PDB file of C-alpha atoms in Angstrom:
ATOM      1  CA  UNK A   8       0.000   0.000   0.000  1.00 80.00           C
ATOM      2  CA  UNK A   9       2.798   2.442   0.771  1.00 84.00           C
ATOM      3  CA  UNK A  10       4.339   1.802  -2.650  1.00 89.00           C
ATOM      4  CA  UNK A  11       0.989   2.503  -4.262  1.00 88.00           C
ATOM      5  CA  UNK A  12       0.729   5.786  -2.343  1.00 91.00           C
ATOM      6  CA  UNK A  13       4.240   6.884  -3.290  1.00 92.00           C
ATOM      7  CA  UNK A  14       3.792   5.996  -6.974  1.00 92.00           C
ATOM      8  CA  UNK A  15       0.395   7.682  -7.142  1.00 91.00           C
ATOM      9  CA  UNK A  16       1.633  10.893  -5.541  1.00 92.00           C
ATOM     10  CA  UNK A  17       4.652  10.908  -7.845  1.00 91.00           C
ATOM     11  CA  UNK A  18       2.492  10.531 -10.957  1.00 91.00           C
ATOM     12  CA  UNK A  19       0.126  13.265  -9.806  1.00 92.00           C
ATOM     13  CA  UNK A  20       2.999  15.669  -9.235  1.00 91.00           C
ATOM     14  CA  UNK A  21       4.660  14.790 -12.546  1.00 91.00           C
ATOM     15  CA  UNK A  22       1.347  15.477 -14.261  1.00 88.00           C
ATOM     16  CA  UNK A  23       1.572  19.048 -13.008  1.00 90.00           C
ATOM     17  CA  UNK A  24      -0.587  19.070  -9.869  1.00 88.00           C
ATOM     18  CA  UNK A  25       0.821  21.541  -7.361  1.00 88.00           C
ATOM     19  CA  UNK A  26      -2.009  21.904  -4.858  1.00 88.00           C
ATOM     20  CA  UNK A  27      -2.720  20.163  -1.598  1.00 90.00           C
ATOM     21  CA  UNK A  28      -3.241  16.387  -1.752  1.00 93.00           C
ATOM     22  CA  UNK A  29      -5.468  14.457   0.637  1.00 94.00           C
ATOM     23  CA  UNK A  30      -5.742  10.681   0.987  1.00 93.00           C
ATOM     24  CA  UNK A  31      -9.083   9.415   2.366  1.00 92.00           C
ATOM     25  CA  UNK A  32      -9.084   5.653   2.762  1.00 90.00           C
ATOM     26  CA  UNK A  33     -10.737   2.739   4.496  1.00 89.00           C
ATOM     27  CA  UNK A  34      -9.100   0.357   6.967  1.00 90.00           C
ATOM     28  CA  UNK A  35      -7.296  -1.520   4.199  1.00 88.00           C
ATOM     29  CA  UNK A  36      -4.790   1.356   4.111  1.00 90.00           C
ATOM     30  CA  UNK A  37      -4.355   1.614   7.845  1.00 92.00           C
ATOM     31  CA  UNK A  38      -0.632   1.020   8.301  1.00 93.00           C
ATOM     32  CA  UNK A  39       2.224   3.005   9.734  1.00 92.00           C
ATOM     33  CA  UNK A  40       4.119   2.748   6.441  1.00 94.00           C
ATOM     34  CA  UNK A  41       1.222   4.340   4.537  1.00 94.00           C
ATOM     35  CA  UNK A  42       0.987   7.257   6.960  1.00 95.00           C
ATOM     36  CA  UNK A  43       4.763   7.696   6.815  1.00 94.00           C
ATOM     37  CA  UNK A  44       4.624   7.746   3.005  1.00 94.00           C
ATOM     38  CA  UNK A  45       1.956  10.445   3.165  1.00 94.00           C
ATOM     39  CA  UNK A  46       4.019  12.531   5.561  1.00 93.00           C
ATOM     40  CA  UNK A  47       7.159  12.109   3.428  1.00 93.00           C
ATOM     41  CA  UNK A  48       5.300  13.538   0.421  1.00 93.00           C
ATOM     42  CA  UNK A  49       3.417  16.250   2.352  1.00 92.00           C
ATOM     43  CA  UNK A  50       0.061  14.527   1.820  1.00 94.00           C
ATOM     44  CA  UNK A  51      -2.781  14.957   4.274  1.00 96.00           C
ATOM     45  CA  UNK A  52      -4.651  11.795   5.220  1.00 96.00           C
ATOM     46  CA  UNK A  53      -7.657  10.404   7.047  1.00 95.00           C
ATOM     47  CA  UNK A  54      -7.634   6.614   7.305  1.00 95.00           C
ATOM     48  CA  UNK A  55     -10.183   4.372   8.992  1.00 94.00           C
ATOM     49  CA  UNK A  56      -8.781   2.349  11.902  1.00 95.00           C
ATOM     50  CA  UNK A  57      -9.588  -1.329  12.389  1.00 93.00           C
ATOM     51  CA  UNK A  58     -11.382  -2.301  15.580  1.00 90.00           C
ATOM     52  CA  UNK A  59      -8.663  -3.795  17.791  1.00 93.00           C
ATOM     53  CA  UNK A  60      -8.540  -4.234  21.554  1.00 94.00           C
ATOM     54  CA  UNK A  61      -6.207  -1.234  22.037  1.00 94.00           C
ATOM     55  CA  UNK A  62      -8.522   0.894  19.911  1.00 94.00           C
ATOM     56  CA  UNK A  63     -11.593  -0.203  21.890  1.00 93.00           C
ATOM     57  CA  UNK A  64      -9.801   0.677  25.120  1.00 95.00           C
ATOM     58  CA  UNK A  65      -8.816   4.085  23.751  1.00 95.00           C
ATOM     59  CA  UNK A  66     -12.406   4.868  22.749  1.00 95.00           C
ATOM     60  CA  UNK A  67     -13.738   3.676  26.099  1.00 93.00           C
ATOM     61  CA  UNK A  68     -11.385   6.115  27.853  1.00 95.00           C
ATOM     62  CA  UNK A  69     -12.915   9.159  26.122  1.00 95.00           C
ATOM     63  CA  UNK A  70     -14.708  11.346  28.650  1.00 95.00           C
ATOM     64  CA  UNK A  71     -18.487  11.593  28.268  1.00 92.00           C
ATOM     65  CA  UNK A  72     -18.280  15.391  28.162  1.00 94.00           C
ATOM     66  CA  UNK A  73     -16.037  15.218  25.079  1.00 95.00           C
ATOM     67  CA  UNK A  74     -18.783  13.939  22.765  1.00 96.00           C
ATOM     68  CA  UNK A  75     -20.486  16.470  20.483  1.00 94.00           C
ATOM     69  CA  UNK A  76     -23.848  15.662  18.864  1.00 93.00           C
ATOM     70  CA  UNK A  77     -23.984  16.075  15.072  1.00 91.00           C
ATOM     71  CA  UNK A  78     -26.780  15.783  12.453  1.00 86.00           C
ATOM     72  CA  UNK A  79     -26.570  12.351  10.898  1.00 80.00           C
ATOM     73  CA  UNK A  80     -29.688  10.269  10.188  1.00 72.00           C
ATOM     74  CA  UNK A  81     -33.331  10.520  11.146  1.00 72.00           C
ATOM     75  CA  UNK A  82     -34.317   8.321  14.035  1.00 70.00           C
ATOM     76  CA  UNK A  83     -30.844   8.084  15.452  1.00 80.00           C
ATOM     77  CA  UNK A  84     -28.175   9.949  17.379  1.00 86.00           C
ATOM     78  CA  UNK A  85     -24.598  10.554  16.279  1.00 91.00           C
ATOM     79  CA  UNK A  86     -21.765  12.116  18.250  1.00 94.00           C
ATOM     80  CA  UNK A  87     -18.148  13.029  17.563  1.00 96.00           C
ATOM     81  CA  UNK A  88     -15.120  13.091  19.847  1.00 97.00           C
ATOM     82  CA  UNK A  89     -11.369  12.998  19.414  1.00 96.00           C
ATOM     83  CA  UNK A  90      -8.346  11.695  21.248  1.00 97.00           C
ATOM     84  CA  UNK A  91      -4.828  10.452  20.511  1.00 96.00           C
ATOM     85  CA  UNK A  92      -3.974   6.938  19.330  1.00 95.00           C
ATOM     86  CA  UNK A  93      -0.374   5.830  18.747  1.00 92.00           C
ATOM     87  CA  UNK A  94       0.676   9.498  18.840  1.00 92.00           C
ATOM     88  CA  UNK A  95      -1.742  10.403  16.041  1.00 94.00           C
ATOM     89  CA  UNK A  96      -4.984  12.310  16.084  1.00 97.00           C
ATOM     90  CA  UNK A  97      -7.944   9.924  16.361  1.00 97.00           C
ATOM     91  CA  UNK A  98     -11.486  11.076  15.542  1.00 97.00           C
ATOM     92  CA  UNK A  99     -14.348   8.808  16.610  1.00 97.00           C
ATOM     93  CA  UNK A 100     -17.987   8.872  15.554  1.00 95.00           C
ATOM     94  CA  UNK A 101     -20.534   6.912  17.561  1.00 93.00           C
ATOM     95  CA  UNK A 102     -24.103   6.267  16.423  1.00 89.00           C
ATOM     96  CA  UNK A 103     -27.221   4.746  17.937  1.00 84.00           C
ATOM     97  CA  UNK A 104     -30.793   4.127  16.751  1.00 77.00           C
ATOM     98  CA  UNK A 105     -33.256   5.833  19.086  1.00 70.00           C
ATOM     99  CA  UNK A 106     -36.744   5.616  17.605  1.00 59.00           C
ATOM    100  CA  UNK A 107     -37.042   1.880  16.915  1.00 58.00           C
ATOM    101  CA  UNK A 108     -37.820  -0.135  20.074  1.00 57.00           C
ATOM    102  CA  UNK A 109     -37.062  -3.435  18.347  1.00 58.00           C
ATOM    103  CA  UNK A 110     -33.695  -2.167  17.170  1.00 52.00           C
ATOM    104  CA  UNK A 111     -32.884  -0.896  20.645  1.00 51.00           C
ATOM    105  CA  UNK A 112     -33.468  -4.365  22.045  1.00 49.00           C
ATOM    106  CA  UNK A 113     -30.830  -5.782  19.686  1.00 53.00           C
ATOM    107  CA  UNK A 114     -28.480  -2.798  19.449  1.00 50.00           C
ATOM    108  CA  UNK A 115     -28.722  -0.869  22.692  1.00 55.00           C
ATOM    109  CA  UNK A 116     -25.102   0.238  22.686  1.00 77.00           C
ATOM    110  CA  UNK A 117     -23.179   2.755  20.623  1.00 86.00           C
ATOM    111  CA  UNK A 118     -21.545   1.712  17.350  1.00 88.00           C
ATOM    112  CA  UNK A 119     -18.169   3.338  16.751  1.00 92.00           C
ATOM    113  CA  UNK A 120     -16.248   4.335  13.628  1.00 93.00           C
ATOM    114  CA  UNK A 121     -12.786   5.836  14.033  1.00 96.00           C
ATOM    115  CA  UNK A 122     -10.078   7.224  11.785  1.00 96.00           C
ATOM    116  CA  UNK A 123      -6.622   8.697  12.229  1.00 97.00           C
ATOM    117  CA  UNK A 124      -5.655  11.924  10.528  1.00 97.00           C
ATOM    118  CA  UNK A 125      -2.915  14.523  10.259  1.00 96.00           C
ATOM    119  CA  UNK A 126      -5.317  17.171   8.986  1.00 95.00           C
ATOM    120  CA  UNK A 127      -6.181  20.403  10.765  1.00 94.00           C
ATOM    121  CA  UNK A 128      -9.733  21.522  11.429  1.00 93.00           C
ATOM    122  CA  UNK A 129     -12.560  20.588  13.760  1.00 95.00           C
ATOM    123  CA  UNK A 130     -13.429  16.967  14.348  1.00 96.00           C
ATOM    124  CA  UNK A 131     -16.978  17.558  13.094  1.00 95.00           C
ATOM    125  CA  UNK A 132     -15.816  18.937   9.745  1.00 95.00           C
ATOM    126  CA  UNK A 133     -13.125  16.304   9.249  1.00 95.00           C
ATOM    127  CA  UNK A 134     -15.562  13.493  10.019  1.00 94.00           C
ATOM    128  CA  UNK A 135     -18.013  14.820   7.437  1.00 92.00           C
ATOM    129  CA  UNK A 136     -15.277  15.083   4.825  1.00 92.00           C
ATOM    130  CA  UNK A 137     -13.946  11.622   5.642  1.00 93.00           C
ATOM    131  CA  UNK A 138     -17.406  10.094   5.173  1.00 88.00           C
ATOM    132  CA  UNK A 139     -17.620  11.719   1.749  1.00 84.00           C
ATOM    133  CA  UNK A 140     -15.030   9.292   0.365  1.00 81.00           C
ATOM    134  CA  UNK A 141     -17.725   6.610   0.399  1.00 76.00           C
ATOM    135  CA  UNK A 142     -19.478   8.525  -2.399  1.00 76.00           C
ATOM    136  CA  UNK A 143     -16.480   7.832  -4.639  1.00 77.00           C
ATOM    137  CA  UNK A 144     -16.681   4.114  -3.867  1.00 76.00           C
ATOM    138  CA  UNK A 145     -20.391   4.062  -4.706  1.00 79.00           C
ATOM    139  CA  UNK A 146     -19.704   5.822  -8.019  1.00 81.00           C
ATOM    140  CA  UNK A 147     -17.071   3.225  -8.925  1.00 83.00           C
ATOM    141  CA  UNK A 148     -19.475   0.393  -8.071  1.00 83.00           C
ATOM    142  CA  UNK A 149     -22.188   2.042 -10.148  1.00 84.00           C
ATOM    143  CA  UNK A 150     -19.757   2.476 -13.035  1.00 86.00           C
ATOM    144  CA  UNK A 151     -18.922  -1.221 -12.920  1.00 85.00           C
ATOM    145  CA  UNK A 152     -22.421  -2.644 -12.494  1.00 82.00           C
ATOM    146  CA  UNK A 153     -24.436  -0.017 -14.350  1.00 81.00           C
ATOM    147  CA  UNK A 154     -22.239   0.933 -17.284  1.00 82.00           C
ATOM    148  CA  UNK A 155     -20.191  -2.144 -18.100  1.00 83.00           C
ATOM    149  CA  UNK A 156     -16.791  -1.410 -16.593  1.00 85.00           C
ATOM    150  CA  UNK A 157     -16.769  -4.844 -14.950  1.00 84.00           C
ATOM    151  CA  UNK A 158     -16.508  -6.444 -18.416  1.00 82.00           C
ATOM    152  CA  UNK A 159     -13.309  -5.224 -20.027  1.00 81.00           C
ATOM    153  CA  UNK A 160     -13.452  -6.961 -23.421  1.00 80.00           C
ATOM    154  CA  UNK A 161      -9.811  -7.448 -24.310  1.00 83.00           C
ATOM    155  CA  UNK A 162      -6.393  -8.502 -23.182  1.00 84.00           C
ATOM    156  CA  UNK A 163      -4.961  -5.456 -24.956  1.00 88.00           C
ATOM    157  CA  UNK A 164      -4.360  -2.472 -22.693  1.00 89.00           C
ATOM    158  CA  UNK A 165      -5.294   0.205 -25.254  1.00 90.00           C
ATOM    159  CA  UNK A 166      -8.556  -1.567 -26.114  1.00 90.00           C
ATOM    160  CA  UNK A 167      -9.506  -1.673 -22.461  1.00 89.00           C
ATOM    161  CA  UNK A 168      -8.499   1.975 -22.090  1.00 90.00           C
ATOM    162  CA  UNK A 169     -10.904   2.893 -24.893  1.00 91.00           C
ATOM    163  CA  UNK A 170     -13.609   0.793 -23.217  1.00 91.00           C
ATOM    164  CA  UNK A 171     -13.002   2.671 -19.967  1.00 90.00           C
ATOM    165  CA  UNK A 172     -13.504   6.021 -21.710  1.00 91.00           C
ATOM    166  CA  UNK A 173     -16.693   4.810 -23.415  1.00 91.00           C
ATOM    167  CA  UNK A 174     -18.204   3.398 -20.205  1.00 90.00           C
ATOM    168  CA  UNK A 175     -17.338   6.551 -18.265  1.00 90.00           C
ATOM    169  CA  UNK A 176     -19.038   8.736 -20.876  1.00 91.00           C
ATOM    170  CA  UNK A 177     -22.105   6.474 -20.813  1.00 88.00           C
ATOM    171  CA  UNK A 178     -22.221   6.565 -17.029  1.00 88.00           C
ATOM    172  CA  UNK A 179     -21.945  10.363 -16.942  1.00 88.00           C
ATOM    173  CA  UNK A 180     -24.726  10.769 -19.513  1.00 87.00           C
ATOM    174  CA  UNK A 181     -27.013   8.529 -17.459  1.00 86.00           C
ATOM    175  CA  UNK A 182     -26.291  10.503 -14.298  1.00 84.00           C
ATOM    176  CA  UNK A 183     -26.654  13.897 -15.987  1.00 85.00           C
ATOM    177  CA  UNK A 184     -29.958  12.791 -17.484  1.00 84.00           C
ATOM    178  CA  UNK A 185     -31.164  11.717 -14.068  1.00 81.00           C
ATOM    179  CA  UNK A 186     -30.063  14.878 -12.251  1.00 79.00           C
ATOM    180  CA  UNK A 187     -31.324  17.290 -14.906  1.00 79.00           C
ATOM    181  CA  UNK A 188     -34.551  15.426 -15.579  1.00 73.00           C
ATOM    182  CA  UNK A 189     -35.799  14.954 -12.036  1.00 67.00           C
ATOM    183  CA  UNK A 190     -37.915  17.780 -10.666  1.00 50.00           C
ATOM    184  CA  UNK A 191     -38.272  16.413  -7.128  1.00 51.00           C
ATOM    185  CA  UNK A 192     -35.022  15.401  -5.489  1.00 48.00           C
ATOM    186  CA  UNK A 193     -36.555  15.066  -2.027  1.00 46.00           C
ATOM    187  CA  UNK A 194     -39.002  12.292  -2.893  1.00 45.00           C
ATOM    188  CA  UNK A 195     -37.223   8.990  -2.302  1.00 44.00           C
ATOM    189  CA  UNK A 196     -39.780   7.106  -4.385  1.00 41.00           C
ATOM    190  CA  UNK A 197     -38.797   8.975  -7.549  1.00 44.00           C
ATOM    191  CA  UNK A 198     -35.042   9.161  -7.171  1.00 53.00           C
ATOM    192  CA  UNK A 199     -33.277   6.244  -8.860  1.00 59.00           C
ATOM    193  CA  UNK A 200     -30.198   5.434  -6.832  1.00 71.00           C
ATOM    194  CA  UNK A 201     -28.223   3.401  -9.377  1.00 81.00           C
ATOM    195  CA  UNK A 202     -27.545   3.585 -13.088  1.00 82.00           C
ATOM    196  CA  UNK A 203     -28.775  -0.009 -13.448  1.00 83.00           C
ATOM    197  CA  UNK A 204     -32.214   0.894 -12.084  1.00 83.00           C
ATOM    198  CA  UNK A 205     -32.373   4.040 -14.203  1.00 84.00           C
ATOM    199  CA  UNK A 206     -31.548   2.115 -17.359  1.00 83.00           C
ATOM    200  CA  UNK A 207     -33.998  -0.691 -16.611  1.00 83.00           C
ATOM    201  CA  UNK A 208     -36.935   1.604 -15.839  1.00 82.00           C
ATOM    202  CA  UNK A 209     -36.466   4.601 -18.105  1.00 82.00           C
ATOM    203  CA  UNK A 210     -33.961   3.802 -20.863  1.00 81.00           C
ATOM    204  CA  UNK A 211     -34.658   0.170 -21.717  1.00 81.00           C
ATOM    205  CA  UNK A 212     -38.293   1.042 -22.345  1.00 80.00           C
ATOM    206  CA  UNK A 213     -39.978  -1.529 -24.631  1.00 82.00           C
ATOM    207  CA  UNK A 214     -41.803  -0.187 -27.684  1.00 83.00           C
ATOM    208  CA  UNK A 215     -42.314  -0.626 -31.404  1.00 85.00           C
ATOM    209  CA  UNK A 216     -42.049   1.624 -34.424  1.00 86.00           C
ATOM    210  CA  UNK A 217     -45.179   2.018 -36.549  1.00 89.00           C
ATOM    211  CA  UNK A 218     -46.008   4.100 -39.606  1.00 88.00           C
ATOM    212  CA  UNK A 219     -49.278   5.914 -40.208  1.00 84.00           C
ATOM    213  CA  UNK A 220     -49.724   8.280 -43.148  1.00 82.00           C
ATOM    214  CA  UNK A 221     -46.017   7.998 -43.911  1.00 85.00           C
ATOM    215  CA  UNK A 222     -45.311   9.315 -40.410  1.00 88.00           C
ATOM    216  CA  UNK A 223     -43.232   7.102 -38.120  1.00 87.00           C
ATOM    217  CA  UNK A 224     -44.464   6.725 -34.551  1.00 86.00           C
ATOM    218  CA  UNK A 225     -43.009   5.076 -31.496  1.00 81.00           C
ATOM    219  CA  UNK A 226     -45.644   3.193 -29.529  1.00 84.00           C
ATOM    220  CA  UNK A 227     -44.812   2.650 -25.894  1.00 82.00           C
ATOM    221  CA  UNK A 228     -46.485   0.217 -23.485  1.00 84.00           C
ATOM    222  CA  UNK A 229     -49.716   1.564 -21.992  1.00 82.00           C
ATOM    223  CA  UNK A 230     -49.192  -0.095 -18.607  1.00 84.00           C
ATOM    224  CA  UNK A 231     -45.510   0.574 -18.003  1.00 85.00           C
ATOM    225  CA  UNK A 232     -45.185   0.970 -14.182  1.00 86.00           C
ATOM    226  CA  UNK A 233     -42.917   3.996 -14.491  1.00 85.00           C
ATOM    227  CA  UNK A 234     -44.715   5.748 -17.366  1.00 84.00           C
ATOM    228  CA  UNK A 235     -45.483   8.883 -15.328  1.00 83.00           C
ATOM    229  CA  UNK A 236     -41.899   9.181 -14.197  1.00 82.00           C
ATOM    230  CA  UNK A 237     -40.663   8.694 -17.756  1.00 83.00           C
ATOM    231  CA  UNK A 238     -42.985  11.403 -19.111  1.00 83.00           C
ATOM    232  CA  UNK A 239     -42.065  13.890 -16.370  1.00 83.00           C
ATOM    233  CA  UNK A 240     -38.382  13.390 -17.051  1.00 84.00           C
ATOM    234  CA  UNK A 241     -38.854  13.611 -20.829  1.00 84.00           C
ATOM    235  CA  UNK A 242     -40.901  16.806 -20.529  1.00 86.00           C
ATOM    236  CA  UNK A 243     -38.271  18.453 -18.361  1.00 85.00           C
ATOM    237  CA  UNK A 244     -35.447  17.487 -20.724  1.00 84.00           C
ATOM    238  CA  UNK A 245     -37.339  18.815 -23.744  1.00 85.00           C
ATOM    239  CA  UNK A 246     -37.872  22.119 -21.959  1.00 84.00           C
ATOM    240  CA  UNK A 247     -34.153  22.733 -21.555  1.00 81.00           C
ATOM    241  CA  UNK A 248     -32.832  25.674 -23.617  1.00 82.00           C
ATOM    242  CA  UNK A 249     -30.855  24.785 -26.718  1.00 78.00           C
ATOM    243  CA  UNK A 250     -27.143  25.631 -26.559  1.00 73.00           C
ATOM    244  CA  UNK A 251     -25.872  27.047 -29.838  1.00 62.00           C
TER     245      UNK A 251
END
């Protein structure tokens, strides 16, 4: 992992990047050698820490007054605190479900997630930014499962590179269509979370071409479950101004 970090930083710098670099990673990168590599190359980091007995003891030693409540999810409580672990700054988030009696019976204690960092800033802000790295992982998963990146077609590097470009363009078009076309982003029932679902419901729409009076027509199914959603999205896209 440390070699990967050093090579990646070197390539980024050789490509001309001169700004601040930050590594956000899960517990697979938690190692002293990785953090040392980051420090050697002036890279900021926040890396999830695996749950070990020393870590559990460190978290248990945090004073109750040190925890700060943060907005997190509905129906639950989340709090942030920080301490020091192996001479590095450790930020801990603990969460608990409050409004589900059945869940409280099974999970009546706090669940903890901790990461080490060399970054400056408040624990609340750094925790929020560390959690954001999961969005990148979800995008990569969606790119693989929803746009075909998990099926590189060739043993030739350049052919696979071209495939990567094509799948990325396809994935971006799907996402742009979804974001631009949806009028209600707060209604969970109408927001399609993955490219696969979007394609299955709104792009892979069955129909047949017919001709009447020398005019071609596309006939769509009359009982398609997502017809209203399709028409709302299509209407909004058609209303967009044309860019010359």
